[in-house]
C-alpha positions as semicolon CSV with decimal commas, in nm:
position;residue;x (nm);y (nm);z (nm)
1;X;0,000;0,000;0,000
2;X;0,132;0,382;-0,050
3;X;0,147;0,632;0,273
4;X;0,066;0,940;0,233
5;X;0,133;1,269;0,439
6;X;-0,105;1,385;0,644
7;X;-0,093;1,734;0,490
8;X;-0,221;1,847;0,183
9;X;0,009;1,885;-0,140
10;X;0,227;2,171;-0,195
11;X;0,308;2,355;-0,536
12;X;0,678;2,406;-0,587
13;X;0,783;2,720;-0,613
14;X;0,961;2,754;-0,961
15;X;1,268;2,909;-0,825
16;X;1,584;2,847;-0,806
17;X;1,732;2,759;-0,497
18;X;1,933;3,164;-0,396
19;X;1,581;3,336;-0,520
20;X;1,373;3,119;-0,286
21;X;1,622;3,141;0,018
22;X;1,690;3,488;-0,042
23;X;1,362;3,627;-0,181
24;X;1,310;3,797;0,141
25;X;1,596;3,895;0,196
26;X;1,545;4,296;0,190
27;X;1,210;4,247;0,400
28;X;1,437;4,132;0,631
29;X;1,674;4,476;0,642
30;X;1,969;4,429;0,909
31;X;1,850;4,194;1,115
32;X;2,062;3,917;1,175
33;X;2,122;3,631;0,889
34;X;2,448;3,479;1,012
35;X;2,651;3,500;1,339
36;X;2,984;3,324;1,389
37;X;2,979;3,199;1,763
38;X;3,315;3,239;1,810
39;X;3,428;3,536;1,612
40;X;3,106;3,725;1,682
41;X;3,123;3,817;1,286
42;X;2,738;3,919;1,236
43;X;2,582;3,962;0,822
44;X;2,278;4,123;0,863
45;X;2,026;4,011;0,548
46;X;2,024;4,297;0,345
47;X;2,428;4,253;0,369
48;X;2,440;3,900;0,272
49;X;2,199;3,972;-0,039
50;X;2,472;4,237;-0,135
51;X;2,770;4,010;-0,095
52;X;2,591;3,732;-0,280
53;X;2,529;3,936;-0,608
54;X;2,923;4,108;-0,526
55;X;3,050;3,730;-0,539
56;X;2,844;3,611;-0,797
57;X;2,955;3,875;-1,048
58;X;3,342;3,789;-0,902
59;X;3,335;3,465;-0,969
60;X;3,139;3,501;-1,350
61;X;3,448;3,738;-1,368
62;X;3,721;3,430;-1,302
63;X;3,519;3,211;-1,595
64;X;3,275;3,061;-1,356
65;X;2,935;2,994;-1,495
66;X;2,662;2,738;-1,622
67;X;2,797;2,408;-1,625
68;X;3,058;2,454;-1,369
69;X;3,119;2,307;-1,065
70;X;3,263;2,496;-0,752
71;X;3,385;2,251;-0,448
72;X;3,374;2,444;-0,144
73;X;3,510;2,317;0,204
74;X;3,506;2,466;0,510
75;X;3,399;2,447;0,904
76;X;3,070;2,604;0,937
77;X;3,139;3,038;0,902
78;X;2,889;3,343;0,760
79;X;3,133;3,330;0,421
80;X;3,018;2,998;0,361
81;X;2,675;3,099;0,313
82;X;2,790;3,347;0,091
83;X;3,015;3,134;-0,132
84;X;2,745;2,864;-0,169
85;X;2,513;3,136;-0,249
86;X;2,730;3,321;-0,472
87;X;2,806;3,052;-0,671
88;X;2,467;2,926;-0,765
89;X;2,382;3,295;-0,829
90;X;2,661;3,259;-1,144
91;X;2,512;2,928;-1,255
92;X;2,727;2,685;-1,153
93;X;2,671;2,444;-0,882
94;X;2,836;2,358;-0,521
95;X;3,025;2,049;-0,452
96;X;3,041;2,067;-0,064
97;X;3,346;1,878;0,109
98;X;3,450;1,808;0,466
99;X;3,785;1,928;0,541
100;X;3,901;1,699;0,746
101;X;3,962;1,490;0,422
102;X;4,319;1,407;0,343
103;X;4,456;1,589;0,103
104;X;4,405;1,236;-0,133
105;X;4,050;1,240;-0,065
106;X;3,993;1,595;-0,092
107;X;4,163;1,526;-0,438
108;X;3,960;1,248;-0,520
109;X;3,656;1,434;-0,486
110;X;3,766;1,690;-0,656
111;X;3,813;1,491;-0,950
112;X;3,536;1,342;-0,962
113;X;3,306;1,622;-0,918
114;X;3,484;1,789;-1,244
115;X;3,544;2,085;-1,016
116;X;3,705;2,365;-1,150
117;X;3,739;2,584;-0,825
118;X;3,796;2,519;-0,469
119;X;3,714;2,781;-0,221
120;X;3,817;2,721;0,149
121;X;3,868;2,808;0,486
122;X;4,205;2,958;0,580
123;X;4,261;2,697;0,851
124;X;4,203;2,436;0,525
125;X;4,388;2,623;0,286
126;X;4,774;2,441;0,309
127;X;4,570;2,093;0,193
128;X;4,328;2,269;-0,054
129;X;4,579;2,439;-0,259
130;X;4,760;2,069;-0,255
131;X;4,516;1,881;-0,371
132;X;4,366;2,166;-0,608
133;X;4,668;2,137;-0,789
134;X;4,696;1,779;-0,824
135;X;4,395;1,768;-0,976
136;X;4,437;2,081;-1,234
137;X;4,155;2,329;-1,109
138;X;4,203;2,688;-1,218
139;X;4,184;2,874;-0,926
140;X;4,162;2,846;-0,533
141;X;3,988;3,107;-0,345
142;X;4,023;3,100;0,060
143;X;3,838;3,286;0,334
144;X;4,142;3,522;0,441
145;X;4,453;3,509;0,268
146;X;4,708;3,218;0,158
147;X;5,012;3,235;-0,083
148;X;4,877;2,984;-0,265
149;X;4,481;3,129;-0,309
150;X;4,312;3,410;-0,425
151;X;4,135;3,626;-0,107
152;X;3,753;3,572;-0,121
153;X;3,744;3,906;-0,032
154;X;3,879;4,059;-0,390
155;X;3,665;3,840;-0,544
156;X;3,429;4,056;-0,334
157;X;3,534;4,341;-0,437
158;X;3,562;4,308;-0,787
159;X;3,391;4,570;-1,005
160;X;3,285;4,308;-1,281
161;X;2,834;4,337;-1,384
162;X;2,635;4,117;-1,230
163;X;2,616;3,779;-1,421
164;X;2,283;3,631;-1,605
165;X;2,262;3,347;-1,549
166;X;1,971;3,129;-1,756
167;X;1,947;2,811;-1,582
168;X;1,633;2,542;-1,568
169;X;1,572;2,500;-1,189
170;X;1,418;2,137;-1,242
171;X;1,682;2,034;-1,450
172;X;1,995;2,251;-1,353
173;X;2,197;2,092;-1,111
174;X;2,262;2,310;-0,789
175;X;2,413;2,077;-0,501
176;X;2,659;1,787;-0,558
177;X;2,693;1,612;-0,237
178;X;2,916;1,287;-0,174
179;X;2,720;0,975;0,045
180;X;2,872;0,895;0,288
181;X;3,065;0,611;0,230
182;X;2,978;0,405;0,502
183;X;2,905;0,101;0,308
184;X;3,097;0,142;0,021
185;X;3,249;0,399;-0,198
186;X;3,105;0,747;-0,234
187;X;2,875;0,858;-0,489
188;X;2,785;1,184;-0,583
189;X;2,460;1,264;-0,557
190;X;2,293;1,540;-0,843
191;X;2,026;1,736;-0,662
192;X;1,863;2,043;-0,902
193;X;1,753;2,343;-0,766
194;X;1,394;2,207;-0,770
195;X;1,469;1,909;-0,528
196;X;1,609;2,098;-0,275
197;X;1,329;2,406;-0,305
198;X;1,109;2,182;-0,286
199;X;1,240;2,004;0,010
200;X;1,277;2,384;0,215
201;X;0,929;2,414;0,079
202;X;0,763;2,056;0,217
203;X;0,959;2,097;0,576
204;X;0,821;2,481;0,638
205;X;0,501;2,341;0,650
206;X;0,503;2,110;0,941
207;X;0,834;2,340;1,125
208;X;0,700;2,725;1,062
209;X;1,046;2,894;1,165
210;X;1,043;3,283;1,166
211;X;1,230;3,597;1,208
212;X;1,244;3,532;1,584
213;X;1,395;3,240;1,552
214;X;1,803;3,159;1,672
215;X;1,904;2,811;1,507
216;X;2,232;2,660;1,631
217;X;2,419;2,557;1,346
218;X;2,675;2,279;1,448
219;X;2,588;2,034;1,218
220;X;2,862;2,079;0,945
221;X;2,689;2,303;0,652
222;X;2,938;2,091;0,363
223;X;2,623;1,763;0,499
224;X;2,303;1,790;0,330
225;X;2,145;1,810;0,730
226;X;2,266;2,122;0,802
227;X;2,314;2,247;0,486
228;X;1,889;2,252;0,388
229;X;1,737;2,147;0,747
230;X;1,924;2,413;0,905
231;X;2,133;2,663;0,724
232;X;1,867;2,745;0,442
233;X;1,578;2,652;0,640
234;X;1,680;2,943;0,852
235;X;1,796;3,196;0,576
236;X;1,434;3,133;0,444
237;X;1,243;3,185;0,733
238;X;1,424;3,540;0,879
239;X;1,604;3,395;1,119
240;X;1,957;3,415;1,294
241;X;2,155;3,135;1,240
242;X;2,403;3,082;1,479
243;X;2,706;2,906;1,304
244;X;2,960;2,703;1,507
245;X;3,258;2,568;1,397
246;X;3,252;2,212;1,613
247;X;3,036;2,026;1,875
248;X;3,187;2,060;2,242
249;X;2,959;2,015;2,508
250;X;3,015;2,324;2,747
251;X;3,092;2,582;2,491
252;X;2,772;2,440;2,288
253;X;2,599;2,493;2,609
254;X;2,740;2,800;2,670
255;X;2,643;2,950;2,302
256;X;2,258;2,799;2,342
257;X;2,202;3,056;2,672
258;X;2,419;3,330;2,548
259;X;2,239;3,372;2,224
260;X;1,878;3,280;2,310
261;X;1,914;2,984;2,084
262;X;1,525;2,886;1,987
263;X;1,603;2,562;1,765
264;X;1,860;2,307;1,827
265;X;1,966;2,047;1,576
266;X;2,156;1,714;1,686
267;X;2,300;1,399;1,566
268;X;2,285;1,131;1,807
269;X;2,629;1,148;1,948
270;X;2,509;1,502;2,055
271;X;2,232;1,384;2,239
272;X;2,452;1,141;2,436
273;X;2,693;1,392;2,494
274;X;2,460;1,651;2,644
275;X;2,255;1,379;2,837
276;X;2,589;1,354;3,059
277;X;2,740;1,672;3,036
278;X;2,799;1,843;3,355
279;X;2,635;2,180;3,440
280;X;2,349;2,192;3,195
281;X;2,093;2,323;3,485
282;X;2,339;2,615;3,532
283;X;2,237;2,760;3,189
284;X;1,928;2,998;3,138
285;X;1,821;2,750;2,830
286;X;1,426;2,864;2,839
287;X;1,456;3,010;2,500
288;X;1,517;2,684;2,353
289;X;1,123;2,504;2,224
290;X;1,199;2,247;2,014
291;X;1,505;2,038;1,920
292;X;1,556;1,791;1,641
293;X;1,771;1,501;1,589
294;X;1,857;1,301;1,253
295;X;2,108;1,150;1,024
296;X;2,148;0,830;1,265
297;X;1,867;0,642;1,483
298;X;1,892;0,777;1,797
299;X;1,833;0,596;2,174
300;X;1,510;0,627;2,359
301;X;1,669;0,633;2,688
302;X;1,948;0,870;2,589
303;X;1,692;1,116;2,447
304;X;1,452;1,121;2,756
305;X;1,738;1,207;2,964
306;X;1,888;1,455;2,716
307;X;1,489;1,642;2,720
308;X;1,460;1,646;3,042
309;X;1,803;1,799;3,141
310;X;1,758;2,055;2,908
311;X;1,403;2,168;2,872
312;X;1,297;2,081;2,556
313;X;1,129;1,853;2,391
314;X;1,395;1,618;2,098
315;X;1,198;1,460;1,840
316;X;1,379;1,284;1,489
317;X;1,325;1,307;1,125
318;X;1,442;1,103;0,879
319;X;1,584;1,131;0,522
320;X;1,925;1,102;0,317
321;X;2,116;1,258;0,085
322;X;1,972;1,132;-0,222
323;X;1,614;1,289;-0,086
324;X;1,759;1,632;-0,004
325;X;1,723;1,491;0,271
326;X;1,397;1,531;0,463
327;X;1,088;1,247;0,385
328;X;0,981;1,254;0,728
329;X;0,915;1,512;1,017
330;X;0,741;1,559;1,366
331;X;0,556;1,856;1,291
332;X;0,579;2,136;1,575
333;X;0,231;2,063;1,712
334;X;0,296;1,688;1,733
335;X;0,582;1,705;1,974
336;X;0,389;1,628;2,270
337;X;0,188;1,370;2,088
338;X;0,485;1,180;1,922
339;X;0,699;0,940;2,130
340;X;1,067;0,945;2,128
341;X;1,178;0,729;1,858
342;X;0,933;0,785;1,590
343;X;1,049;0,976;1,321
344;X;0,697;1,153;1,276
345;X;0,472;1,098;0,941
346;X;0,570;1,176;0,604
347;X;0,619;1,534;0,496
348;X;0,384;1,748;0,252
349;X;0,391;1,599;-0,115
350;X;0,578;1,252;-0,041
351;X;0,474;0,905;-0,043
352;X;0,619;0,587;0,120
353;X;0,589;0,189;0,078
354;X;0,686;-0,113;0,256
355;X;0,826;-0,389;0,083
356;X;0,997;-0,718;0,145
357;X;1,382;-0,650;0,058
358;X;1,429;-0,739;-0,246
359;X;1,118;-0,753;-0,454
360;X;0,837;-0,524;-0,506
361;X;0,584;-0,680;-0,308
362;X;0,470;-0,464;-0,046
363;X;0,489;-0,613;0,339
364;X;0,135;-0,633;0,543
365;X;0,041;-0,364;0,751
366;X;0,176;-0,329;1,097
367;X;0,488;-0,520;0,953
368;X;0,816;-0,434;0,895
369;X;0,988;-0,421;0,513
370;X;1,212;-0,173;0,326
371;X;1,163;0,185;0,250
372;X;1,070;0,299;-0,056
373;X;0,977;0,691;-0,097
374;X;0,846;0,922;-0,339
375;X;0,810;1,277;-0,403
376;X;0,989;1,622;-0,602
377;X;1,286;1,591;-0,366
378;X;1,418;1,278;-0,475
379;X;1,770;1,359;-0,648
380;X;1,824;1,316;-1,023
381;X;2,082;1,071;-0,989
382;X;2,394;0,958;-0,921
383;X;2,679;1,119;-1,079
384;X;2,847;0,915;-1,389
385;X;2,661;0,586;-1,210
386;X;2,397;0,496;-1,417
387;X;2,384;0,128;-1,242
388;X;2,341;0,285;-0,940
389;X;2,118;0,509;-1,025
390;X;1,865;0,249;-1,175
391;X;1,981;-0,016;-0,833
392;X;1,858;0,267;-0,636
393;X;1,537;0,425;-0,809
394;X;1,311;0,205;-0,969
395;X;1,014;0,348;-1,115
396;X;0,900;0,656;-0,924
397;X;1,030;0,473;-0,575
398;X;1,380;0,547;-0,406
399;X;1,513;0,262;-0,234
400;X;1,595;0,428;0,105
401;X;1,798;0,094;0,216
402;X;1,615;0,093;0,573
403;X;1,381;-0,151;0,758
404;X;1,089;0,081;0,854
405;X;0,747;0,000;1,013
406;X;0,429;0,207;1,059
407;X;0,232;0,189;1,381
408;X;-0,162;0,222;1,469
409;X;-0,133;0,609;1,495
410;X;0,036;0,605;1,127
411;X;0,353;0,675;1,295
412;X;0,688;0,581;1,098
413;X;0,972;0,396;1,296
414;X;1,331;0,329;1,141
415;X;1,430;-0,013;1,250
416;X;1,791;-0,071;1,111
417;X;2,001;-0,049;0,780
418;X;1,867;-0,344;0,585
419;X;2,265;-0,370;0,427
420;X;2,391;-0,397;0,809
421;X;2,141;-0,638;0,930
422;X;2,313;-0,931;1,086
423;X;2,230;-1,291;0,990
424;X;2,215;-1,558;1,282
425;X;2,146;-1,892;1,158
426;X;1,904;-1,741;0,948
427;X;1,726;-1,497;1,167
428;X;1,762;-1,124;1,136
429;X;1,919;-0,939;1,392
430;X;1,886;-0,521;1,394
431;X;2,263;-0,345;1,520
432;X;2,024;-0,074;1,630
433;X;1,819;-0,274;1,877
434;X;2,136;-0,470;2,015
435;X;2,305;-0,110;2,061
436;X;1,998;0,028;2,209
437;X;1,983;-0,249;2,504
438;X;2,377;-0,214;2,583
439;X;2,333;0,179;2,600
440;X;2,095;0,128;2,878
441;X;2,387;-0,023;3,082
442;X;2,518;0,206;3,272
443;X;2,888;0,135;3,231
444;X;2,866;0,171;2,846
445;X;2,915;0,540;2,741
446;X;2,908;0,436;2,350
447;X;2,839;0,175;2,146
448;X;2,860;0,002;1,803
449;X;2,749;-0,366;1,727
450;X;2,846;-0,528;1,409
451;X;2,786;-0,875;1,240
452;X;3,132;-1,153;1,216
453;X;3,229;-1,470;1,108
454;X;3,088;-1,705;1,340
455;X;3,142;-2,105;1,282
456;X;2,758;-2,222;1,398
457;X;2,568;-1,914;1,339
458;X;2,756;-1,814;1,029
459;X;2,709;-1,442;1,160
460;X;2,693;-1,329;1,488
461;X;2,684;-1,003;1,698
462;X;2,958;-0,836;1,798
463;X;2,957;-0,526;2,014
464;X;3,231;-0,229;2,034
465;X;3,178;-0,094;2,374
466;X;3,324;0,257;2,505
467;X;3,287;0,183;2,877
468;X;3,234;0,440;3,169
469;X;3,363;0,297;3,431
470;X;3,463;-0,091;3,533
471;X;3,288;-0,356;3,368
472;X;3,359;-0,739;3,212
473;X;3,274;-0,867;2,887
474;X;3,110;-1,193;3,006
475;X;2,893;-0,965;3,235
476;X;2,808;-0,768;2,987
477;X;2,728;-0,973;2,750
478;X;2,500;-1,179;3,008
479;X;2,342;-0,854;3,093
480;X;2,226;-0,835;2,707
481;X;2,132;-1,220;2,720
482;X;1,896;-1,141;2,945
483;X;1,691;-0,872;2,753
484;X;1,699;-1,033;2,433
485;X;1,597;-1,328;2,216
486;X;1,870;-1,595;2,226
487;X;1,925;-1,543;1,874
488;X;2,032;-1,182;1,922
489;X;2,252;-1,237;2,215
490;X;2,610;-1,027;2,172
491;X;2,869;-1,342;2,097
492;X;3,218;-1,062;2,158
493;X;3,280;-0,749;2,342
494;X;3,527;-0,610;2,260
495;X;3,653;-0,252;2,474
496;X;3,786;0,069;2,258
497;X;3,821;0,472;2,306
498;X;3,577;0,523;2,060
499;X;3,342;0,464;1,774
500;X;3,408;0,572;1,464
501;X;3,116;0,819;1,331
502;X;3,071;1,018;1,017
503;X;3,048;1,392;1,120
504;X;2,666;1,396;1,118
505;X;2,661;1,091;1,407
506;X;2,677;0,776;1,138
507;X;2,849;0,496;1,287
508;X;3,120;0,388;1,092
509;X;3,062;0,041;1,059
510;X;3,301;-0,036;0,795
511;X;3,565;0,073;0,978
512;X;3,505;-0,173;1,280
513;X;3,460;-0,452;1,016
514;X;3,854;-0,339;0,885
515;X;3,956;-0,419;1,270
516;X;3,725;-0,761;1,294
């Protein structure tokens, strides 16, 4: 059967993605667009429409137009917004990338985007010049100055006319993010200026943010999260959004009472962190009404604790890259209705299956079977992959590659990655329900659980624990044997530092399989 939303259809504006963000822009006079938490640099909206049109016209001046791609990589700053902004504004579209890459990866990407300008952060600038050059781009434009780079502010200030651009917004390409990678190699993933407008378009509906809203912006701008959820979601709404260059607990903290933050945004190691940081009741956090969480499932028990230490309310959404991103939402006035855990109902203008992995025949209600969604911000494809383009949308449906179910109320729940489902003598066995049971122990601090070689069951369970404080593997692992099936019991514990996560809070799980 199909799912609907809720909510009515919406028409898509035919924009493209600067003239819907920044339509308002002038309405909006000086207040507040941007704010660097640490710097305290502040672009006010009528500024950051100027320096949009001043850096589009630069850049059409250095050759950069329709059919271009610009890569740009930084920590989350004010000039990012601009670049991103400016860019599209000339016709060419953004390749964002995270730069903590190596200088190889950053490369690699870089390649395979076709990118024919980088612009970077100063702190980024020593490996983007490298790796720029290695793979032949004409020019490298930083935020500040480098020997090796062109200032972002002379392409500011150059005196060239504004450029006129003529692109197609449902067929233009505006965003070329990379997947993640954390099951195989990454793909870029084409998303036109339509998919993402409409995307901004179906989440105002069900989160109505405003000109007196402050949204913490954490979550890294160059990841499709807080690049549409939060840093154009806020642009397009009025408000102030707060950027911050990494999470720490205390200095997050710190920045949510200091600047009246409104709107949080979290991955799940965020909500861990901040459900056992010390001091959070010594912060004036009543500003603060509603906080979302996505890009990883996140624990029930962690996010009751997180709520109720600071406030607010944390409900998730759901989506990926390839749906840029959001399918799924709580919407404001469901928070108190909606139970930690669910992921909400499907946003305005999408629809959803569930089907039996690996065929098209749809799974009975109340039962659990793959993902499949539908709607105008599903991406155009994957970049010089035709296979997996056609592996990953057949017909109108994207293959999401999660185990979903749909309860009485109509409520969505994400059970597990159907790739990293684990195999025990034939029955199934979710990592996410294994790591939500050993998270309730209250020696783990973190957790990741993956499927190994195992001579009777042919898979089995194995958990990476981060422990906080003393504790035994054969405990532990009797501990879980007592909350679980016997086919799900953890067969090896095995203790680390840490898990390795994707900057948005994605478990790694590749990586643990490299170590066994």
């Amino acid at each position: 059967m199909n799912y609907h939303s809720p909510l009515p259809d919406i028409s898509v504006p035919g924009a493209t993605l600067t003239e819907y963000v920044l339509g308002e822009a002038e309405r909006f006079g000086d207040a507040p667009a941007l704010v660097d938490g640490v710097t305290g640099e502040t672009i006010g909206y009528r500024e950051l429409a100027r320096q949009v049109a001043e850096g589009a016209a630069g850049l059409a001046a250095l050759g950069v137009g329709e059919g271009d791609v610009v890569a740009v990589m930084s920590h989350n700053q004010p000039r990012y917004a601009v670049a991103v902004h400016a860019v599209l504004t000339a016709g060419a579209a953004v390749a964002p990338v995270n730069p903590v890459l190596t200088p190889g990866e950053v490369g690699g990407l870089l390649t395979a985007a076709k990118a024919s300008v980088l612009i970077t952060s100063a702190e980024a600038a020593e490996k983007a010049v490298a790796a720029a050059t290695a793979a032949g781009l004409r020019h490298v434009i930083v935020f500040g100055r480098h020997p090796g780079a062109r200032s972002f502010d002379d392409v500011l200030a150059s005196q060239a006319p504004p450029p006129r651009a003529d692109i197609d917004p449902a067929a233009a390409l505006a965003i070329l993010p990379f997947s993640s990678g954390t099951t195989g190699k990454p793909k870029g993933v084409r998303l036109t200026h339509r998919n993402l407008v409409a995307n901004l378009a179906q989440t105002r509906v069900g989160w109505r943010i405003t000109n007196s809203d402050v949204m913490a912006a954490v979550l890294p701008f160059f990841h499709i999260y807080g690049f549409t959820i939060i840093l154009n979601s806020g642009l397009l709404g009025g408000a102030t959004v707060l950027t911050l260059p990494r999470f720490e607990p205390q200095s997050y903290l710190d920045a949510l009472a200091q600047h009246r933050v409104t709107r949080a945004y979290f991955a799940p190691p965020m909500v861990l962190a901040l459900a056992e940081a010390p001091g959070v009741e010594r912060r004036d956090l009543s500003a603060l009404r509603y906080a979302f969480c996505g890009a990883a499932p996140l624990d029930t028990g962690a996010t009751e604790r997180a709520q109720d230490r600071l406030g607010c309310r944390i409900r998730q959404g759901y989506g990926m890259t390839e749906a840029s991103p959001g399918t799924h939402q709580v919407f404001e006035e469901e928070f108190a209705r909606t139970p930690p855990g669910s992921v909400g109902v499907l946003s305005p203008s999408t629809l959803a299956r569930l089907v039996r992995p690996g065929t098209d025949e749809d799974v009975a209600e109340g039962h659990t079977g793959e993902l499949l969604v539908s709607g105008p911000q599903v991406m155009a494809g994957y970049l010089d992959d035709p296979e997996a383009t056609a592996a990953t949308i057949t017909g109108k449906w994207l293959h999401t590659g999660d185990l979903a179910r749909v309860d009485e109320d109509g409520l969505f729940w994400i059970v597990d990655r159907l790739k990293e489902l684990i195999k025990y003598k034939g029955y199934q066995v979710a990592p996410a329900e294994l790591e939500s049971v050993l998270l309730g122990h209250p020696s783990v601090a973190d957790v990741a659980v993956i499927g190994v070689a195992h001579a009777e069951g042919g898979e089995a369970p194995k958990a990476f624990v981060v422990r906080d404080g003393e504790l035994d593997a054969a405990e532990l692992m009797e501990w879980v044997a007592a909350r679980v099936a016997p086919y799900k019991k953890v067969r090896e514990v095995e203790f680390v530092a840490d898990i390795p996560k994707s900057p948005t809070g994605k478990i790694l799980r590749r990586v643990l399989k490299e170590r066994g």
